[in-house]
mmCIF file of C-alpha atoms and ligand atoms in Angstrom:
data_model
loop_
_atom_site.group_PDB
_atom_site.id
_atom_site.type_symbol
_atom_site.label_atom_id
_atom_site.label_comp_id
_atom_site.label_asym_id
_atom_site.label_seq_id
_atom_site.Cartn_x
_atom_site.Cartn_y
_atom_site.Cartn_z
ATOM 1 C CA UNK A 1 0.000 0.000 0.000
ATOM 2 C CA UNK A 2 1.288 3.434 -0.887
ATOM 3 C CA UNK A 3 2.557 5.451 2.064
ATOM 4 C CA UNK A 4 0.240 8.291 2.953
ATOM 5 C CA UNK A 5 2.062 11.384 4.128
ATOM 6 C CA UNK A 6 0.910 12.388 7.640
ATOM 7 C CA UNK A 7 -0.102 15.947 8.536
ATOM 8 C CA UNK A 8 2.523 17.969 10.360
ATOM 9 C CA UNK A 9 2.387 17.516 14.112
ATOM 10 C CA UNK A 10 5.600 18.645 15.734
ATOM 11 C CA UNK A 11 7.000 20.079 18.947
ATOM 12 C CA UNK A 12 7.001 23.925 19.010
ATOM 13 C CA UNK A 13 10.810 23.974 19.132
ATOM 14 C CA UNK A 14 10.968 22.250 15.739
ATOM 15 C CA UNK A 15 9.306 25.147 13.926
ATOM 16 C CA UNK A 16 12.385 25.754 11.757
ATOM 17 C CA UNK A 17 12.902 22.105 10.848
ATOM 18 C CA UNK A 18 12.253 20.224 7.659
ATOM 19 C CA UNK A 19 9.596 17.584 8.393
ATOM 20 C CA UNK A 20 10.587 14.259 6.913
ATOM 21 C CA UNK A 21 8.048 11.442 7.334
ATOM 22 C CA UNK A 22 9.395 7.957 8.070
ATOM 23 C CA UNK A 23 6.207 6.564 9.506
ATOM 24 C CA UNK A 24 2.595 7.539 9.910
ATOM 25 C CA UNK A 25 0.513 6.872 12.992
ATOM 26 C CA UNK A 26 1.943 5.646 16.278
ATOM 27 C CA UNK A 27 3.097 2.171 17.244
ATOM 28 C CA UNK A 28 1.599 2.529 20.710
ATOM 29 C CA UNK A 29 -1.845 3.574 19.624
ATOM 30 C CA UNK A 30 -3.524 2.709 22.903
ATOM 31 C CA UNK A 31 -3.373 5.997 24.840
ATOM 32 C CA UNK A 32 -6.999 6.786 25.560
ATOM 33 C CA UNK A 33 -6.552 10.581 25.499
ATOM 34 C CA UNK A 34 -4.584 10.847 22.269
ATOM 35 C CA UNK A 35 -5.637 11.647 18.731
ATOM 36 C CA UNK A 36 -3.355 8.828 17.566
ATOM 37 C CA UNK A 37 -5.528 6.329 19.476
ATOM 38 C CA UNK A 38 -6.282 3.416 17.176
ATOM 39 C CA UNK A 39 -4.096 4.838 14.390
ATOM 40 C CA UNK A 40 -2.491 2.336 12.071
ATOM 41 C CA UNK A 41 1.263 2.442 12.049
ATOM 42 C CA UNK A 42 2.729 2.565 8.561
ATOM 43 C CA UNK A 43 6.380 2.453 7.639
ATOM 44 C CA UNK A 44 7.656 4.293 4.613
ATOM 45 C CA UNK A 45 10.079 2.556 2.266
ATOM 46 C CA UNK A 46 13.687 3.727 2.562
ATOM 47 C CA UNK A 47 13.896 4.320 -1.198
ATOM 48 C CA UNK A 48 10.863 6.572 -1.063
ATOM 49 C CA UNK A 49 12.442 8.615 1.760
ATOM 50 C CA UNK A 50 15.700 8.866 -0.187
ATOM 51 C CA UNK A 51 13.777 10.141 -3.215
ATOM 52 C CA UNK A 52 12.360 12.922 -1.058
ATOM 53 C CA UNK A 53 15.857 13.773 0.214
ATOM 54 C CA UNK A 54 17.056 13.896 -3.407
ATOM 55 C CA UNK A 55 14.171 16.248 -4.237
ATOM 56 C CA UNK A 56 15.183 18.425 -1.286
ATOM 57 C CA UNK A 57 18.716 18.667 -2.685
ATOM 58 C CA UNK A 58 17.467 19.567 -6.173
ATOM 59 C CA UNK A 59 15.331 22.354 -4.782
ATOM 60 C CA UNK A 60 17.836 23.729 -2.284
ATOM 61 C CA UNK A 61 20.787 23.694 -4.692
ATOM 62 C CA UNK A 62 19.092 24.386 -8.030
ATOM 63 C CA UNK A 63 15.580 25.634 -7.257
ATOM 64 C CA UNK A 64 14.095 22.703 -9.181
ATOM 65 C CA UNK A 65 10.531 21.589 -8.440
ATOM 66 C CA UNK A 66 9.610 18.051 -9.419
ATOM 67 C CA UNK A 67 5.960 17.576 -10.444
ATOM 68 C CA UNK A 68 5.772 14.243 -8.624
ATOM 69 C CA UNK A 69 6.737 15.728 -5.263
ATOM 70 C CA UNK A 70 3.934 17.006 -2.989
ATOM 71 C CA UNK A 71 3.577 20.792 -2.666
ATOM 72 C CA UNK A 72 4.046 20.604 1.094
ATOM 73 C CA UNK A 73 7.694 19.606 0.541
ATOM 74 C CA UNK A 74 8.391 22.877 -1.267
ATOM 75 C CA UNK A 75 6.247 24.911 1.105
ATOM 76 C CA UNK A 76 8.446 23.761 4.002
ATOM 77 C CA UNK A 77 11.694 24.027 2.024
ATOM 78 C CA UNK A 78 11.042 27.681 1.145
ATOM 79 C CA UNK A 79 12.016 28.834 4.606
ATOM 80 C CA UNK A 80 14.247 25.920 5.609
ATOM 81 C CA UNK A 81 17.691 26.931 6.844
ATOM 82 C CA UNK A 82 19.217 23.469 6.341
ATOM 83 C CA UNK A 83 20.063 23.195 10.000
ATOM 84 C CA UNK A 84 17.398 20.924 11.455
ATOM 85 C CA UNK A 85 15.257 18.003 10.392
ATOM 86 C CA UNK A 86 12.385 16.530 12.351
ATOM 87 C CA UNK A 87 11.511 12.938 11.583
ATOM 88 C CA UNK A 88 7.773 12.296 11.518
ATOM 89 C CA UNK A 89 5.451 10.790 12.760
ATOM 90 C CA UNK A 90 3.988 9.946 16.206
ATOM 91 C CA UNK A 91 7.007 7.832 17.130
ATOM 92 C CA UNK A 92 9.459 7.671 14.244
ATOM 93 C CA UNK A 93 11.992 6.027 16.554
ATOM 94 C CA UNK A 94 10.009 2.829 16.004
ATOM 95 C CA UNK A 95 11.542 2.717 12.513
ATOM 96 C CA UNK A 96 13.876 -0.302 12.425
ATOM 97 C CA UNK A 97 17.431 0.596 13.379
ATOM 98 C CA UNK A 98 19.268 -0.456 10.160
ATOM 99 C CA UNK A 99 16.829 1.525 8.032
ATOM 100 C CA UNK A 100 16.848 4.502 10.373
ATOM 101 C CA UNK A 101 20.637 4.543 10.259
ATOM 102 C CA UNK A 102 20.580 4.348 6.471
ATOM 103 C CA UNK A 103 18.137 7.266 6.195
ATOM 104 C CA UNK A 104 20.047 9.452 8.632
ATOM 105 C CA UNK A 105 23.376 8.655 6.957
ATOM 106 C CA UNK A 106 21.860 9.654 3.635
ATOM 107 C CA UNK A 107 20.545 12.889 5.107
ATOM 108 C CA UNK A 108 23.978 13.694 6.517
ATOM 109 C CA UNK A 109 25.633 12.893 3.217
ATOM 110 C CA UNK A 110 23.295 15.178 1.271
ATOM 111 C CA UNK A 111 23.172 17.936 3.887
ATOM 112 C CA UNK A 112 26.526 17.898 5.667
ATOM 113 C CA UNK A 113 25.744 21.182 7.428
ATOM 114 C CA UNK A 114 22.840 19.664 9.345
ATOM 115 C CA UNK A 115 23.117 20.482 13.023
ATOM 116 C CA UNK A 116 20.419 18.377 14.600
ATOM 117 C CA UNK A 117 17.838 15.746 13.831
ATOM 118 C CA UNK A 118 14.832 15.463 16.138
ATOM 119 C CA UNK A 119 12.312 12.679 16.641
ATOM 120 C CA UNK A 120 9.249 11.698 18.672
ATOM 121 C CA UNK A 121 9.883 8.553 20.649
ATOM 122 C CA UNK A 122 7.755 6.401 22.881
ATOM 123 C CA UNK A 123 9.450 4.968 25.966
ATOM 124 C CA UNK A 124 8.931 1.558 24.354
ATOM 125 C CA UNK A 125 10.912 2.640 21.263
ATOM 126 C CA UNK A 126 13.822 3.748 23.424
ATOM 127 C CA UNK A 127 13.736 0.539 25.451
ATOM 128 C CA UNK A 128 13.658 -1.605 22.301
ATOM 129 C CA UNK A 129 16.784 0.026 20.856
ATOM 130 C CA UNK A 130 20.128 -1.011 22.331
ATOM 131 C CA UNK A 131 22.337 1.598 23.950
ATOM 132 C CA UNK A 132 24.867 1.106 21.147
ATOM 133 C CA UNK A 133 22.187 1.712 18.531
ATOM 134 C CA UNK A 134 21.081 4.896 20.270
ATOM 135 C CA UNK A 135 24.697 6.042 20.507
ATOM 136 C CA UNK A 136 25.196 5.383 16.797
ATOM 137 C CA UNK A 137 22.117 7.459 16.002
ATOM 138 C CA UNK A 138 23.436 10.207 18.250
ATOM 139 C CA UNK A 139 26.751 10.208 16.374
ATOM 140 C CA UNK A 140 24.688 10.684 13.217
ATOM 141 C CA UNK A 141 23.213 13.871 14.718
ATOM 142 C CA UNK A 142 20.007 12.470 16.180
ATOM 143 C CA UNK A 143 20.295 15.112 18.849
ATOM 144 C CA UNK A 144 16.918 15.326 20.542
ATOM 145 C CA UNK A 145 14.081 12.944 21.363
ATOM 146 C CA UNK A 146 10.656 14.143 22.473
ATOM 147 C CA UNK A 147 9.012 11.644 24.770
ATOM 148 C CA UNK A 148 5.572 11.814 26.331
ATOM 149 C CA UNK A 149 5.769 10.781 29.962
ATOM 150 C CA UNK A 150 2.238 12.007 30.762
ATOM 151 C CA UNK A 151 2.232 10.902 34.425
ATOM 152 C CA UNK A 152 4.382 9.116 36.925
ATOM 153 C CA UNK A 153 1.449 7.468 38.613
ATOM 154 C CA UNK A 154 1.241 3.781 37.698
ATOM 155 C CA UNK A 155 -2.513 3.745 38.167
ATOM 156 C CA UNK A 156 -2.998 6.674 35.769
ATOM 157 C CA UNK A 157 -0.503 5.242 33.278
ATOM 158 C CA UNK A 158 -2.337 1.953 33.300
ATOM 159 C CA UNK A 159 -5.788 3.555 33.017
ATOM 160 C CA UNK A 160 -4.825 5.678 30.015
ATOM 161 C CA UNK A 161 -3.151 2.791 28.197
ATOM 162 C CA UNK A 162 0.349 4.235 28.133
ATOM 163 C CA UNK A 163 1.772 0.721 28.000
ATOM 164 C CA UNK A 164 4.639 1.433 30.399
ATOM 165 C CA UNK A 165 4.919 2.051 34.112
ATOM 166 C CA UNK A 166 6.830 4.614 36.156
ATOM 167 C CA UNK A 167 9.973 2.482 36.358
ATOM 168 C CA UNK A 168 10.026 1.890 32.593
ATOM 169 C CA UNK A 169 9.565 5.603 31.915
ATOM 170 C CA UNK A 170 12.590 6.330 34.057
ATOM 171 C CA UNK A 171 14.613 3.554 32.436
ATOM 172 C CA UNK A 172 13.790 4.840 28.946
ATOM 173 C CA UNK A 173 14.532 8.453 29.824
ATOM 174 C CA UNK A 174 17.857 7.642 31.411
ATOM 175 C CA UNK A 175 18.832 5.394 28.524
ATOM 176 C CA UNK A 176 18.278 8.140 25.940
ATOM 177 C CA UNK A 177 20.303 10.520 28.070
ATOM 178 C CA UNK A 178 23.043 7.956 28.517
ATOM 179 C CA UNK A 179 23.291 7.731 24.737
ATOM 180 C CA UNK A 180 23.875 11.484 24.684
ATOM 181 C CA UNK A 181 20.508 12.305 23.149
ATOM 182 C CA UNK A 182 18.894 15.432 24.596
ATOM 183 C CA UNK A 183 15.584 14.556 26.123
ATOM 184 C CA UNK A 184 12.469 16.689 26.076
ATOM 185 C CA UNK A 185 9.597 15.193 28.035
ATOM 186 C CA UNK A 186 6.018 16.224 28.677
ATOM 187 C CA UNK A 187 3.509 15.553 31.413
ATOM 188 C CA UNK A 188 -0.221 16.191 31.123
ATOM 189 C CA UNK A 189 -1.971 18.222 33.803
ATOM 190 C CA UNK A 190 -5.379 16.826 34.654
ATOM 191 C CA UNK A 191 -4.722 13.321 33.371
ATOM 192 C CA UNK A 192 -5.520 11.837 36.797
ATOM 193 C CA UNK A 193 -8.938 13.478 36.788
ATOM 194 C CA UNK A 194 -10.343 15.054 39.938
ATOM 195 C CA UNK A 195 -9.914 12.006 42.141
ATOM 196 C CA UNK A 196 -6.309 11.307 41.212
ATOM 197 C CA UNK A 197 -5.154 14.911 40.856
ATOM 198 C CA UNK A 198 -2.787 15.243 43.815
ATOM 199 C CA UNK A 199 -1.137 11.881 43.377
ATOM 200 C CA UNK A 200 -0.784 12.393 39.626
ATOM 201 C CA UNK A 201 1.001 15.710 40.137
ATOM 202 C CA UNK A 202 3.332 14.369 42.823
ATOM 203 C CA UNK A 203 4.206 11.278 40.806
ATOM 204 C CA UNK A 204 4.752 13.414 37.708
ATOM 205 C CA UNK A 205 7.219 15.487 39.726
ATOM 206 C CA UNK A 206 8.885 12.294 40.910
ATOM 207 C CA UNK A 207 9.254 10.760 37.466
ATOM 208 C CA UNK A 208 10.660 14.049 36.140
ATOM 209 C CA UNK A 209 13.155 14.139 38.989
ATOM 210 C CA UNK A 210 14.261 10.590 38.306
ATOM 211 C CA UNK A 211 14.641 11.134 34.567
ATOM 212 C CA UNK A 212 16.189 14.584 35.057
ATOM 213 C CA UNK A 213 15.702 15.688 31.412
ATOM 214 C CA UNK A 214 17.171 18.758 29.762
ATOM 215 C CA UNK A 215 13.680 19.973 28.823
ATOM 216 C CA UNK A 216 10.352 19.324 30.507
ATOM 217 C CA UNK A 217 6.989 20.678 29.542
ATOM 218 C CA UNK A 218 3.527 20.581 31.011
ATOM 219 C CA UNK A 219 0.519 20.267 28.746
ATOM 220 C CA UNK A 220 -3.067 20.390 29.954
ATOM 221 C CA UNK A 221 -5.466 17.612 29.118
ATOM 222 C CA UNK A 222 -7.740 18.518 26.239
ATOM 223 C CA UNK A 223 -10.382 15.930 25.520
ATOM 224 C CA UNK A 224 -10.356 14.846 21.891
ATOM 225 C CA UNK A 225 -13.739 13.759 20.498
ATOM 226 C CA UNK A 226 -13.648 10.153 19.359
ATOM 227 C CA UNK A 227 -11.104 9.026 21.938
ATOM 228 C CA UNK A 228 -12.003 6.615 24.754
ATOM 229 C CA UNK A 229 -11.252 9.226 27.414
ATOM 230 C CA UNK A 230 -13.708 11.606 25.786
ATOM 231 C CA UNK A 231 -16.343 8.874 25.926
ATOM 232 C CA UNK A 232 -15.540 8.155 29.572
ATOM 233 C CA UNK A 233 -16.012 11.842 30.303
ATOM 234 C CA UNK A 234 -19.324 11.942 28.398
ATOM 235 C CA UNK A 235 -20.535 8.934 30.376
ATOM 236 C CA UNK A 236 -19.552 10.546 33.656
ATOM 237 C CA UNK A 237 -16.699 8.127 34.300
ATOM 238 C CA UNK A 238 -13.933 10.715 34.120
ATOM 239 C CA UNK A 239 -14.043 14.179 35.633
ATOM 240 C CA UNK A 240 -11.983 17.073 34.371
ATOM 241 C CA UNK A 241 -10.155 19.255 36.869
ATOM 242 C CA UNK A 242 -10.874 22.975 36.750
ATOM 243 C CA UNK A 243 -8.466 25.396 35.043
ATOM 244 C CA UNK A 244 -7.348 26.725 38.439
ATOM 245 C CA UNK A 245 -6.778 23.187 39.687
ATOM 246 C CA UNK A 246 -4.526 22.581 36.681
ATOM 247 C CA UNK A 247 -2.414 25.455 38.011
ATOM 248 C CA UNK A 248 -2.315 23.771 41.404
ATOM 249 C CA UNK A 249 -0.966 20.635 39.717
ATOM 250 C CA UNK A 250 1.552 22.736 37.844
ATOM 251 C CA UNK A 251 2.673 24.360 41.074
ATOM 252 C CA UNK A 252 3.048 20.971 42.758
ATOM 253 C CA UNK A 253 5.223 19.769 39.914
ATOM 254 C CA UNK A 254 7.460 22.847 39.923
ATOM 255 C CA UNK A 255 7.683 22.662 43.698
ATOM 256 C CA UNK A 256 8.458 18.978 43.989
ATOM 257 C CA UNK A 257 10.560 18.179 40.933
ATOM 258 C CA UNK A 258 14.313 18.345 41.441
ATOM 259 C CA UNK A 259 16.319 18.937 38.303
ATOM 260 C CA UNK A 260 20.021 19.318 37.707
ATOM 261 C CA UNK A 261 19.598 21.738 34.827
ATOM 262 C CA UNK A 262 16.263 21.791 33.059
ATOM 263 C CA UNK A 263 14.304 24.256 31.001
ATOM 264 C CA UNK A 264 10.758 23.841 32.249
ATOM 265 C CA UNK A 265 7.788 25.395 30.578
ATOM 266 C CA UNK A 266 4.019 25.434 30.404
ATOM 267 C CA UNK A 267 4.040 27.568 27.262
ATOM 268 C CA UNK A 268 2.098 25.004 25.233
ATOM 269 C CA UNK A 269 -1.196 26.310 23.873
ATOM 270 C CA UNK A 270 -3.181 23.707 25.815
ATOM 271 C CA UNK A 271 -2.286 25.330 29.140
ATOM 272 C CA UNK A 272 -4.363 27.883 30.999
ATOM 273 C CA UNK A 273 -1.307 29.728 32.214
ATOM 274 C CA UNK A 274 2.224 29.977 30.891
ATOM 275 C CA UNK A 275 5.218 29.907 33.124
ATOM 276 C CA UNK A 276 8.760 29.046 32.200
ATOM 277 C CA UNK A 277 12.261 29.107 33.497
ATOM 278 C CA UNK A 278 15.423 27.217 34.248
ATOM 279 C CA UNK A 279 15.167 24.828 37.139
ATOM 280 C CA UNK A 280 16.396 24.809 39.783
ATOM 281 C CA UNK A 281 17.530 28.463 39.444
ATOM 282 C CA UNK A 282 14.112 29.981 38.719
ATOM 283 C CA UNK A 283 12.038 27.802 41.030
ATOM 284 C CA UNK A 284 11.202 30.517 43.591
ATOM 285 C CA UNK A 285 10.255 33.031 40.933
ATOM 286 C CA UNK A 286 8.057 30.511 39.084
ATOM 287 C CA UNK A 287 6.346 29.431 42.302
ATOM 288 C CA UNK A 288 5.706 33.052 43.294
ATOM 289 C CA UNK A 289 4.121 33.667 39.901
ATOM 290 C CA UNK A 290 1.836 30.653 40.223
ATOM 291 C CA UNK A 291 0.969 31.438 43.834
ATOM 292 C CA UNK A 292 -0.012 34.985 42.894
ATOM 293 C CA UNK A 293 -2.406 33.756 40.216
ATOM 294 C CA UNK A 294 -3.844 31.100 42.512
ATOM 295 C CA UNK A 295 -4.311 33.610 45.334
ATOM 296 C CA UNK A 296 -6.334 35.883 43.057
ATOM 297 C CA UNK A 297 -8.390 32.874 41.957
ATOM 298 C CA UNK A 298 -9.688 34.836 38.998
ATOM 299 C CA UNK A 299 -10.375 32.673 35.907
ATOM 300 C CA UNK A 300 -10.151 35.857 33.792
ATOM 301 C CA UNK A 301 -6.371 35.785 34.320
ATOM 302 C CA UNK A 302 -6.159 32.431 32.573
ATOM 303 C CA UNK A 303 -6.022 31.639 28.862
ATOM 304 C CA UNK A 304 -9.622 31.601 27.623
ATOM 305 C CA UNK A 305 -10.944 28.249 26.488
ATOM 306 C CA UNK A 306 -11.353 29.369 22.872
ATOM 307 C CA UNK A 307 -7.649 30.219 22.652
ATOM 308 C CA UNK A 308 -6.487 26.856 23.922
ATOM 309 C CA UNK A 309 -5.054 24.455 21.408
ATOM 310 C CA UNK A 310 -3.976 20.852 21.342
HETATM 311 S S1 LIG B 401 2.452 6.944 22.537
HETATM 312 FE FE1 LIG B 401 2.215 9.169 22.294
HETATM 313 S S2 LIG B 401 1.553 9.470 20.157
HETATM 314 FE FE2 LIG B 401 1.293 7.294 20.633
HETATM 315 S S3 LIG B 401 -0.861 7.089 21.246
HETATM 316 FE FE3 LIG B 401 0.351 7.394 23.121
HETATM 317 S S4 LIG B 401 0.380 9.623 23.493
HETATM 318 FE FE4 LIG B 401 -0.305 9.275 21.376
#
């Protein structure tokens, strides 16, 4: 079956990257809150990927458009600075190691000035790859992996179908770091619902501390129609925390997580309030900011619902 190019879903920090699809869908399509739930994982043929890289070269070096290449390729290339590439899709690290190595080697050969290649990875993908394989990918400029941690609470992880527990999250995170790959992880405020809120936040702080990533971000749960969690909510089996309670979770995480040197942010569009800083240095300032908002208790100070995004 012909590979169908996925839409562009990427971390905000990859805005200047070229988006090169290796897969579509996600290999762990069981997370009940995620738009990739139930998606079918498809792998793109290496030759097809190489053809796209060749088309990139033709355009960048000679301004040549090929009629067979999708318009989106040229739309992205127009402003591409040839420094970064982001490998799509939901967890491109699932791509088999020999093929992944071949693709990245080809990219490096054609664009020797590349500085960094980024990728979404599930904890399972990281655990499946050997440390040597990850190190080889790192040497080939796979410089950053974005990994959804979501929670540190085993009960929440199990309920939402993450497919790994707290200990495995930590093992995966540390393994990527050990390979020299920068790690950017995210947790989801509100994922424990009302009942599990406090424990979810504390365990999220704990898992972040144990992984000790270079980047950590908080997102806020946004229910996606068609997902099992949305249905649970509709049926009254899952209760959403309030926007102000999401700030309480955020404060608990900032307060309780201990990092060596981490850029922490809640700048993502899903959040009701944005705070960011280097931890541990900026902890007091960030906590003061959150406390001030919580003390006022005024929902008008938060991002309005219609401006929130996934
Ligand atoms: S592993 Fe990530 S992308 Fe895949 S279904 Fe779960 S949350 Fe979504």
